[in-house]
Each structure stands twice: as C-alpha cells, then as structure tokens.
Amino acid sequence: MRRINAGLARPRIGSAPTTSSAESGILGATDYSAPAITFDRVNVAYGRGKSTTRALIDFNLRVSPGETVALLGPSGSGKSTALKALAGFTRPVSGSVRLAGRDITDLPPAKRGIGVVVQSYALFPHMRVSENVAFGLRSHRVPRAEIGTRVAEALEMVGMSAFGKRLPRELSGGQQQRVAIARALAIRPKVLLLDEPLAALDAQLRQSMLAELQQLRAALPDTAMLYVTHDQSEALALADRIAVMRDARLVDIDTAENLWKRPPSSFTAAFLGGANLLPCTVTRVIGTSALVSVGGTPVTAHAPRPDISPTEWESDAGALLCLRPHAITLTAPTERGALPGRVTASVWRGSTTRLTVALAALPDALLEVDVTGHDERPAGTAVGVRFPDQGAVLVPAPGQTS
Ligand code: ADP
Ligand code: MG
C-alpha cells in the first residue's frame, strides 16, 4: 500500500496537473444532484502484517453541497485519516471516495481540487504571504493574469489584505492560520477540509477564530466542508451535522441538536457534552415517556422512539439515564421525590461550581452537577438530587440494541 505522510496542506512541488479545470476544481462530469462528498465503505490501514493499524473501518459518509459536517472524536479515532483519504494523501485498502458523484479514489491529490487546512498551517517559510496563497493557483494552472486577483480576493476573505508582503515568521499563529485558509480558498474549492485548524491557537484566539470561521461558512454557501475536531464546542458552533468517531468507525451522525437531546449511544452522550450516565431499569414506556428505576427510586425520562433510538425499550431491561450536569438540581436531603446523596468533591469554575455527588442508592455511580455561582457546600454535605421532568433521556447500555 502506498503511504504518504506529508503535511495535509503542503502543496506538492513537481506534481503536474493535466487539468485546466481550476474553476470547477475537479475533472470531468459533475453530477450536481449527487452529494458533494461521498465516502463509500472506505477502509484504510497503516503498516503491514502484524503491525497493521486499521485507521478507518467501513466508513460511510455523505456531505451535501454547502453542508458542514464535523468529524468529532477522541485522538486516534481516525478523523485525520478520513480527511487524508478524501484529499488523496492516503490510499484506501478498499472502498471509494467521490466528489459530486465522481470517483476520485485513484486521482492524485493535486487534481482533486480540494482545499485543505491543517493545524500546523504548513506554510512555506521562505515565501511571502501572497506567494504562499498563489502557490496552489499555479499548480492548478490558473492563468497568470488572474492569479493576482485571486490572491487578493482570498486574503480579503480572511482579513489579511494588508499582510501580503510578510513572511510567515512575521505573523502570529492566528494570522498564519488565516493565510493557510486563504491558500485553500484561492483555488475556489467546492470542498474544503479543515483538520483541527484551531488546535494550535490559545483559548482566546480560538474563540475569535471560531467566530470568523462561522462568517467564512456563511460567505461560502455552496462549499461543502468537513471539519475535523476533538473539541465538541467547535463542532457545535460550526457543523450542520456531527459525525462522532471512535476506534476507526463512525459511531453516530445527526444534527448537533439531535445528538445532544437524544444521544443514540452512551459514547456520544459522554463525548458530546459530558453527560452523566446512570444505570437504571426500565419500568414501563408509554409513547416517548418512560418510568425507570434508579436504585429503587422511580424517575420519569424521555424515551426516544425506536426509529431514532437503536433499541426498543423493554420493561425490566437495563438502560442508561443520560443527565446533563447543568440540568440536575440539588435540594435539601429530605425533600420528597429527591434522591438522597452526598457531595464528594467541589470545583469552583467561575460562573458555575461543579459538584460531584454520590447517590445513596447507587454509591458506585458519581453524578456531576453544575450549580450557578460559587457553591460553598463542602465534601460530605448531605443533599437531595432532583432530575428535570423529561430532561433525563434513556440511552442504550453499551452492547444493547434490539
Ligand atoms: P485522529 O485524527 O482521530 O487523531 P488519525 O486518523 O490520525 O486519528 O489516526 C488513526 C489511527 O491510525 C491511530 O491509531 C494512529 O496512531 C494511526 N496512524 C495515523 N497515521 C499513521 C501512519 N502514518 N502510520 C501508522 N499509523 C498511523
Ligand atoms: Mg488528527
């Protein structure tokens, strides 16, 4: 298998595209009714023999024109590998990748017309900003007379018009990343891939760049974007849909709202929003309303319909109760209907305090609870725990599907 480990966005010197179709970005017939991006049962493996790592397993994904999909997952889950397979920097063992319906699996990276931005910027250090942005245009055979306009347009889009003469080392990290984005945009790609573009920036800069990426997205309504991140807040801020990845596989894909409100799996519930997952037993389900037992205490919960959930909720079956830390309220320990527990830890976070509570009925399951302001309750304080009506959602226990 061919293995290419070059930086994702590093332009390939010497690759000589035979296309003049810089405008459409891709060769040949384009089917505008097809998804902008298609992954069809893509498998990618690194290495050979016993040391093989399967980095992508039966990966299927479709992204519509103009849609932004975030690939969200922990480090090593295969996110970058998916991007590399689409950009052409790694060759799938099997399966195909398509752009607007056209199979590009065997096309060299430079001929795919995809804009790519990576965490490390990958700018040429000896080239000025405008030369960096122009670089991809030359390899895409954009007429010389047009290059200046395109560079100016791309730098304008990222607010870097005044910096064309600078060298990368004369720019801050955020500015370098803007240039990298301009370079990707200069080829006017139909498909833009971003691999953790904010990961190298400090927290404050990340926030303002996130807002700029939102604006950029709005300015490019026809461009499909695949945005790789391990940071759920970036995925929530930018993506129309979120594809959650784990161990080389796609776990769940849906709108952020659906994944948040009705997580289809315990992994997604925990990874997106850090939910509490309490073991419970289903007592009965009527429509989408469930009565469950948490260590003997009855609790009402939302039960996603079988067409949404991968499981049918059966009486007496075990499940998990998904509870967001901010949705839980603490009461006096003796309040009726509240589950008695004890505070075991408390961390003040400024606008909220994160309390850890051990429930008397389920001493092994620790609940994270966020309360507003600076909470003074020390460890050991007896409390009552109350769940919001319908704010608790049933999630299948791992391995549980109907
Ligand atoms: P992510 O981007 O989600 O952090 P990657 O796609 O980079 O994950 O990696 C997926 C898996 O493939 C990991 O186990 C990683 O160690 C492995 N991997 C990635 N690139 C290579 C490579 N060039 N050679 C060998 N293994 C690799
Ligand atoms: Mg990665």
Coordinates of C-alpha atoms and ligand atoms in Angstrom, one line a residue:
M1 CA 0.0 0.0 0.0
R2 CA 1.2 3.5 -0.8
R3 CA 1.7 5.6 2.3
I4 CA 2.0 9.3 2.2
N5 CA 2.8 11.2 5.4
A6 CA 3.3 14.7 4.1
G7 CA 1.5 17.5 5.9
L8 CA -2.0 17.6 4.6
A9 CA -1.9 21.1 3.1
R10 CA 1.6 21.1 1.9
P11 CA 1.5 21.8 -1.8
R12 CA 3.2 19.1 -3.8
I13 CA 6.1 20.5 -5.7
G14 CA 6.5 18.8 -9.1
S15 CA 3.0 17.4 -9.3
A16 CA 1.9 18.4 -12.7
P17 CA -1.8 18.5 -13.1
T18 CA -3.1 18.0 -16.6
T19 CA -6.3 19.8 -16.0
S20 CA -7.2 23.4 -16.8
S21 CA -10.4 23.0 -14.9
A22 CA -9.4 25.1 -11.9
E23 CA -12.8 26.7 -11.8
S24 CA -14.8 23.6 -11.1
G25 CA -12.0 22.2 -9.1
I26 CA -12.5 18.7 -10.4
L27 CA -12.2 16.9 -13.6
G28 CA -14.9 15.6 -15.9
A29 CA -18.6 15.2 -15.5
T30 CA -20.1 16.7 -12.3
D31 CA -23.4 15.4 -11.0
Y32 CA -25.0 18.3 -9.1
S33 CA -27.7 16.2 -7.6
A34 CA -25.0 13.9 -6.0
P35 CA -23.6 14.6 -2.6
A36 CA -20.6 16.9 -2.7
I37 CA -18.6 14.3 -0.7
T38 CA -19.2 10.6 -0.6
F39 CA -17.2 8.0 1.4
D40 CA -18.4 4.6 0.3
R41 CA -17.2 1.8 2.7
V42 CA -13.8 3.2 3.0
N43 CA -11.1 1.1 4.8
V44 CA -7.7 2.5 5.5
A45 CA -4.8 0.6 7.2
Y46 CA -1.3 1.7 8.1
G47 CA 1.6 -0.7 8.1
R48 CA 1.8 -4.3 7.1
G49 CA 1.5 -7.7 8.6
K50 CA 1.2 -7.9 12.4
S51 CA 1.8 -4.2 12.9
T52 CA -1.2 -3.2 10.8
T53 CA -3.3 -0.4 12.3
R54 CA -6.8 -0.2 10.9
A55 CA -7.4 3.5 10.9
L56 CA -10.7 3.6 9.1
I57 CA -13.2 0.7 9.0
D58 CA -16.2 0.6 6.6
F59 CA -16.5 4.4 6.8
N60 CA -19.6 5.8 5.0
L61 CA -20.5 9.4 4.9
R62 CA -22.3 11.8 2.6
V63 CA -22.0 15.6 2.7
S64 CA -24.3 17.8 0.7
P65 CA -23.2 20.8 -1.3
G66 CA -23.0 23.7 1.1
E67 CA -23.2 21.5 4.2
T68 CA -20.7 21.5 7.0
V69 CA -20.1 18.2 8.8
A70 CA -17.8 17.9 11.8
L71 CA -15.9 14.7 12.4
L72 CA -15.7 14.6 16.1
G73 CA -13.9 12.1 18.2
P74 CA -11.0 11.4 20.6
S75 CA -7.4 11.4 19.4
G76 CA -6.6 8.4 17.3
S77 CA -10.2 7.7 16.3
G78 CA -9.4 8.1 12.5
K79 CA -10.6 11.6 11.8
S80 CA -7.5 12.8 10.0
T81 CA -7.3 9.5 8.2
A82 CA -10.7 10.2 6.7
L83 CA -9.6 13.6 5.6
K84 CA -6.4 12.2 4.1
A85 CA -8.4 9.6 2.2
L86 CA -10.5 12.3 0.7
A87 CA -7.6 14.6 -0.1
G88 CA -5.6 11.8 -1.6
F89 CA -2.8 11.7 0.9
T90 CA -3.6 8.1 1.8
R91 CA -4.9 5.3 -0.4
P92 CA -7.8 3.3 0.9
V93 CA -7.4 -0.5 1.1
S94 CA -10.9 -0.7 -0.2
G95 CA -13.9 1.5 -0.8
S96 CA -14.2 4.7 -2.8
V97 CA -14.3 8.4 -2.3
R98 CA -16.4 10.6 -4.6
L99 CA -16.7 14.3 -5.3
A100 CA -20.1 15.3 -6.8
G101 CA -20.7 11.7 -7.7
R102 CA -17.3 11.3 -9.5
D103 CA -15.0 8.6 -8.2
I104 CA -11.6 10.3 -7.3
T105 CA -10.1 7.4 -5.3
D106 CA -7.3 7.0 -7.8
L107 CA -6.8 10.7 -8.6
P108 CA -3.5 12.4 -7.4
P109 CA -4.1 14.9 -4.6
A110 CA -3.3 18.0 -6.8
K111 CA -6.0 17.0 -9.3
R112 CA -8.8 16.7 -6.8
G113 CA -9.3 20.5 -6.4
I114 CA -9.9 20.2 -2.7
G115 CA -9.0 23.0 -0.3
V116 CA -7.2 21.7 2.8
V117 CA -6.2 23.4 6.0
V118 CA -4.3 21.7 8.8
Q119 CA -3.5 22.5 12.4
S120 CA 0.2 23.3 11.7
Y121 CA -0.6 25.8 8.9
A122 CA 2.1 24.2 6.6
L123 CA 3.1 27.5 5.0
F124 CA 6.4 27.7 3.1
P125 CA 8.6 29.7 5.4
H126 CA 10.7 31.3 2.7
M127 CA 7.7 32.5 0.7
R128 CA 5.8 35.7 1.4
V129 CA 2.1 35.5 2.3
S130 CA 0.9 36.4 -1.2
E131 CA 3.3 33.8 -2.8
N132 CA 2.1 31.2 -0.4
V133 CA -1.5 31.9 -1.4
A134 CA -0.6 31.9 -5.1
F135 CA 1.3 28.6 -4.9
G136 CA -1.7 26.4 -5.3
L137 CA -3.1 28.5 -8.1
R138 CA 0.0 27.9 -10.3
S139 CA -0.3 24.1 -9.8
H140 CA -3.9 24.4 -10.7
R141 CA -2.9 26.3 -13.9
V142 CA -4.8 29.4 -13.2
P143 CA -3.9 32.0 -15.9
R144 CA -1.1 34.2 -14.7
A145 CA -3.2 37.4 -15.2
E146 CA -5.8 36.0 -12.8
I147 CA -3.5 35.0 -10.0
G148 CA -3.2 38.5 -8.5
T149 CA -6.9 39.0 -8.3
R150 CA -7.5 35.5 -6.8
V151 CA -4.8 36.1 -4.2
A152 CA -6.3 39.5 -3.2
E153 CA -9.7 38.0 -3.1
A154 CA -8.6 35.1 -0.8
L155 CA -6.6 37.4 1.5
E156 CA -9.6 39.7 1.7
M157 CA -11.9 36.9 2.8
V158 CA -9.7 36.2 5.8
G159 CA -9.0 39.8 6.6
M160 CA -5.3 39.6 5.7
S161 CA -5.1 42.0 2.7
A162 CA -2.5 44.2 4.4
F163 CA -0.1 41.3 5.1
G164 CA 0.7 40.1 1.6
K165 CA 4.4 41.1 1.7
R166 CA 5.2 39.5 5.0
L167 CA 6.9 36.2 5.6
P168 CA 5.1 33.6 7.8
R169 CA 7.6 34.1 10.7
E170 CA 6.5 37.8 10.8
L171 CA 2.9 36.7 11.6
S172 CA 1.2 35.5 14.8
G173 CA -0.2 31.9 14.9
G174 CA -3.7 33.1 14.2
Q175 CA -2.6 35.2 11.2
Q176 CA -0.6 32.2 9.8
Q177 CA -3.7 30.1 10.1
R178 CA -5.7 32.8 8.2
V179 CA -3.1 32.7 5.4
A180 CA -3.4 28.9 5.3
I181 CA -7.2 29.2 4.9
A182 CA -6.7 31.9 2.2
R183 CA -4.4 29.5 0.3
A184 CA -7.1 26.8 0.5
L185 CA -9.8 29.2 -0.7
A186 CA -7.8 30.7 -3.5
I187 CA -8.5 27.6 -5.7
R188 CA -12.2 28.3 -5.2
P189 CA -12.8 24.7 -4.0
K190 CA -16.2 23.1 -3.9
V191 CA -14.9 21.1 -1.0
L192 CA -12.9 22.5 2.0
L193 CA -11.3 20.2 4.5
L194 CA -10.1 21.6 7.9
D195 CA -8.2 19.4 10.3
E196 CA -8.2 20.8 13.8
P197 CA -7.4 24.3 12.4
L198 CA -7.7 26.0 15.8
A199 CA -5.9 23.4 17.9
A200 CA -2.6 25.3 17.9
L201 CA -4.1 28.6 19.0
D202 CA -4.6 29.8 22.5
A203 CA -8.1 29.7 24.0
Q204 CA -9.0 33.4 23.5
L205 CA -7.8 33.4 19.9
R206 CA -9.6 30.2 19.2
Q207 CA -12.9 31.8 20.2
S208 CA -12.4 34.8 17.8
M209 CA -11.2 32.5 15.0
L210 CA -14.3 30.3 15.6
A211 CA -16.5 33.3 15.0
E212 CA -14.5 34.1 11.8
L213 CA -14.9 30.5 10.6
Q214 CA -18.7 30.9 11.1
Q215 CA -18.6 34.1 9.0
L216 CA -16.5 32.3 6.4
R217 CA -19.0 29.5 6.2
A218 CA -21.8 32.0 5.6
A219 CA -19.8 33.6 2.9
L220 CA -19.3 30.2 1.1
P221 CA -22.9 28.9 0.9
D222 CA -22.1 26.4 -1.9
T223 CA -18.9 24.9 -0.4
A224 CA -19.1 21.6 1.4
M225 CA -16.9 21.5 4.5
L226 CA -15.5 18.6 6.5
Y227 CA -14.2 19.9 9.8
V228 CA -12.1 17.6 12.0
T229 CA -12.0 18.4 15.7
H230 CA -11.8 16.7 19.1
D231 CA -13.4 19.8 20.6
Q232 CA -17.2 19.5 20.9
S233 CA -17.7 23.2 21.2
E234 CA -16.2 23.8 17.7
A235 CA -18.4 21.1 16.3
L236 CA -21.5 22.6 17.9
A237 CA -20.6 26.1 16.7
L238 CA -19.9 25.2 13.1
A239 CA -21.5 22.0 12.0
D240 CA -24.8 21.3 10.3
R241 CA -24.3 17.7 11.3
I242 CA -21.8 16.0 13.6
A243 CA -20.3 12.6 12.8
V244 CA -19.0 11.0 16.0
M245 CA -16.0 8.7 15.6
R246 CA -14.5 6.1 17.8
D247 CA -11.8 3.4 17.1
A248 CA -11.7 3.9 13.3
R249 CA -15.5 3.8 13.0
L250 CA -18.4 6.2 12.6
V251 CA -20.5 5.8 15.8
D252 CA -23.4 8.3 15.2
I253 CA -24.2 11.0 12.8
D254 CA -27.0 13.6 13.1
T255 CA -27.6 17.3 13.8
A256 CA -25.9 18.6 16.9
E257 CA -29.3 19.2 18.4
N258 CA -30.5 15.6 18.0
L259 CA -27.2 14.1 19.2
W260 CA -27.4 16.4 22.2
K261 CA -31.0 15.9 23.1
R262 CA -31.3 12.2 22.2
P263 CA -27.9 10.6 22.1
P264 CA -28.2 7.3 20.2
S265 CA -25.3 5.8 22.2
S266 CA -23.6 6.1 25.5
F267 CA -20.3 7.1 23.8
T268 CA -21.9 10.1 22.1
A269 CA -23.8 11.1 25.2
A270 CA -20.5 11.2 27.2
F271 CA -18.3 12.6 24.4
L272 CA -20.7 15.4 23.4
G273 CA -21.5 17.4 26.5
G274 CA -20.0 15.1 29.2
A275 CA -23.3 13.6 30.2
N276 CA -23.9 11.6 33.4
L277 CA -24.9 8.1 32.5
L278 CA -26.7 6.4 35.4
P279 CA -27.6 2.7 35.2
C280 CA -31.4 2.3 35.5
T281 CA -34.1 -0.3 35.0
V282 CA -37.0 0.5 32.7
T283 CA -40.3 0.0 34.5
R284 CA -42.6 0.9 31.6
V285 CA -42.7 3.1 28.5
I286 CA -45.8 4.8 27.1
G287 CA -45.1 6.6 23.8
T288 CA -42.0 8.6 24.4
S289 CA -42.4 8.8 28.2
A290 CA -40.6 6.3 30.4
L291 CA -40.8 5.4 34.0
V292 CA -37.5 4.0 35.2
S293 CA -36.0 3.0 38.5
V294 CA -32.7 4.4 39.7
G295 CA -31.6 2.2 42.5
G296 CA -35.2 1.7 43.5
T297 CA -36.3 5.3 43.2
P298 CA -38.8 6.0 40.4
V299 CA -37.8 8.6 37.8
T300 CA -39.5 9.8 34.7
A301 CA -37.5 10.1 31.5
H302 CA -37.8 10.7 27.8
A303 CA -37.7 7.5 25.7
P304 CA -36.6 8.2 22.1
R305 CA -38.8 6.4 19.6
P306 CA -37.4 3.2 18.0
D307 CA -36.9 5.0 14.7
I308 CA -34.4 7.3 16.4
S309 CA -33.0 5.0 19.0
P310 CA -31.2 1.9 18.1
T311 CA -33.1 0.0 20.7
E312 CA -36.7 -0.8 21.8
W313 CA -37.2 0.0 25.4
E314 CA -38.4 -3.1 27.1
S315 CA -39.7 -3.4 30.7
D316 CA -37.3 -4.7 33.2
A317 CA -34.4 -4.2 30.8
G318 CA -31.3 -2.3 31.9
A319 CA -30.6 1.1 30.2
L320 CA -28.7 4.3 31.0
L321 CA -30.2 7.5 32.1
C322 CA -28.5 10.5 30.4
L323 CA -28.4 13.6 32.5
R324 CA -26.6 16.8 31.7
P325 CA -24.7 18.3 34.7
H326 CA -26.5 21.6 34.4
A327 CA -29.9 20.1 34.2
I328 CA -29.8 18.5 37.7
T329 CA -30.9 20.4 40.7
L330 CA -29.8 19.9 44.3
T331 CA -32.3 20.2 47.1
A332 CA -32.5 19.5 50.8
P333 CA -31.7 15.8 51.5
T334 CA -35.1 15.1 52.9
E335 CA -37.2 16.6 50.1
R336 CA -39.9 14.3 48.7
G337 CA -39.1 12.6 45.4
A338 CA -35.4 13.6 45.6
L339 CA -32.7 11.0 45.6
P340 CA -30.5 11.3 48.7
G341 CA -26.8 11.7 48.2
R342 CA -23.6 13.2 49.5
V343 CA -21.2 15.8 47.9
T344 CA -17.8 14.1 47.4
A345 CA -16.0 16.9 45.6
S346 CA -16.5 20.5 44.6
V347 CA -14.6 22.6 42.0
W348 CA -15.4 26.3 41.5
R349 CA -15.2 27.2 37.8
G350 CA -16.2 30.9 38.0
S351 CA -19.7 31.2 36.8
T352 CA -20.6 27.7 38.0
T353 CA -19.4 25.2 40.6
R354 CA -19.1 21.5 39.5
L355 CA -20.1 19.3 42.4
T356 CA -19.6 15.5 42.4
V357 CA -22.4 13.7 44.2
A358 CA -22.5 10.0 45.3
L359 CA -26.1 8.8 45.4
A360 CA -27.1 6.7 48.4
A361 CA -28.9 4.2 46.2
L362 CA -26.0 3.9 43.7
P363 CA -22.8 4.5 45.5
D364 CA -20.6 3.5 42.6
A365 CA -22.1 6.0 40.2
L366 CA -20.9 9.5 40.7
L367 CA -23.0 12.3 39.4
E368 CA -21.5 15.6 38.1
V369 CA -23.8 18.5 38.9
D370 CA -23.3 22.1 37.9
V371 CA -24.7 24.8 40.1
T372 CA -24.7 28.5 39.4
G373 CA -22.2 30.7 41.1
H374 CA -19.7 29.8 43.9
D375 CA -21.2 26.9 45.8
E376 CA -19.9 26.6 49.4
R377 CA -21.1 23.1 50.2
P378 CA -18.0 21.1 51.4
A379 CA -17.4 17.5 50.7
G380 CA -19.6 15.3 52.9
T381 CA -22.6 17.6 52.8
A382 CA -25.9 15.6 52.5
V383 CA -28.0 16.7 49.5
G384 CA -31.1 15.7 47.6
V385 CA -30.8 15.2 43.8
R386 CA -33.7 16.1 41.5
F387 CA -33.8 15.4 37.8
P388 CA -35.7 17.6 35.4
D389 CA -39.1 16.4 34.1
Q390 CA -38.3 14.8 30.7
G391 CA -34.8 16.2 31.0
A392 CA -33.4 12.8 31.5
V393 CA -33.1 10.7 28.4
L394 CA -32.8 7.0 28.0
V395 CA -29.7 5.8 26.2
P396 CA -29.0 2.1 25.4
A397 CA -26.4 0.5 27.6
P398 CA -23.3 -0.4 25.6
G399 CA -23.9 -3.5 23.5
Q400 CA -27.7 -3.2 23.9
T401 CA -29.5 -3.0 20.6
S402 CA -32.7 -4.6 19.5
Ligands
ADP1 P1 -7.2 11.3 14.7 O1 -7.1 12.3 13.6 O2 -8.7 11.0 15.0 O3 -6.5 11.6 15.9 P2 -5.7 9.5 12.9 O4 -6.6 9.4 11.7 O5 -4.6 10.4 12.8 O6 -6.6 9.9 14.2 O7 -5.1 8.1 13.3 C1 -5.9 6.9 13.4 C2 -5.0 5.8 13.8 O8 -4.1 5.5 12.8 C3 -4.3 6.0 15.1 O9 -4.2 4.8 15.8 C4 -2.9 6.4 14.6 O10 -1.9 6.1 15.5 C5 -2.8 5.6 13.3 N1 -2.0 6.3 12.3 C6 -2.2 7.5 11.8 N2 -1.3 7.8 10.8 C7 -0.4 6.8 10.8 C8 0.7 6.5 10.0 N3 1.2 7.3 9.1 N4 1.3 5.3 10.2 C9 0.9 4.4 11.1 N5 -0.2 4.6 11.9 C10 -0.9 5.8 11.7
MG2 MG -6.0 14.0 13.7

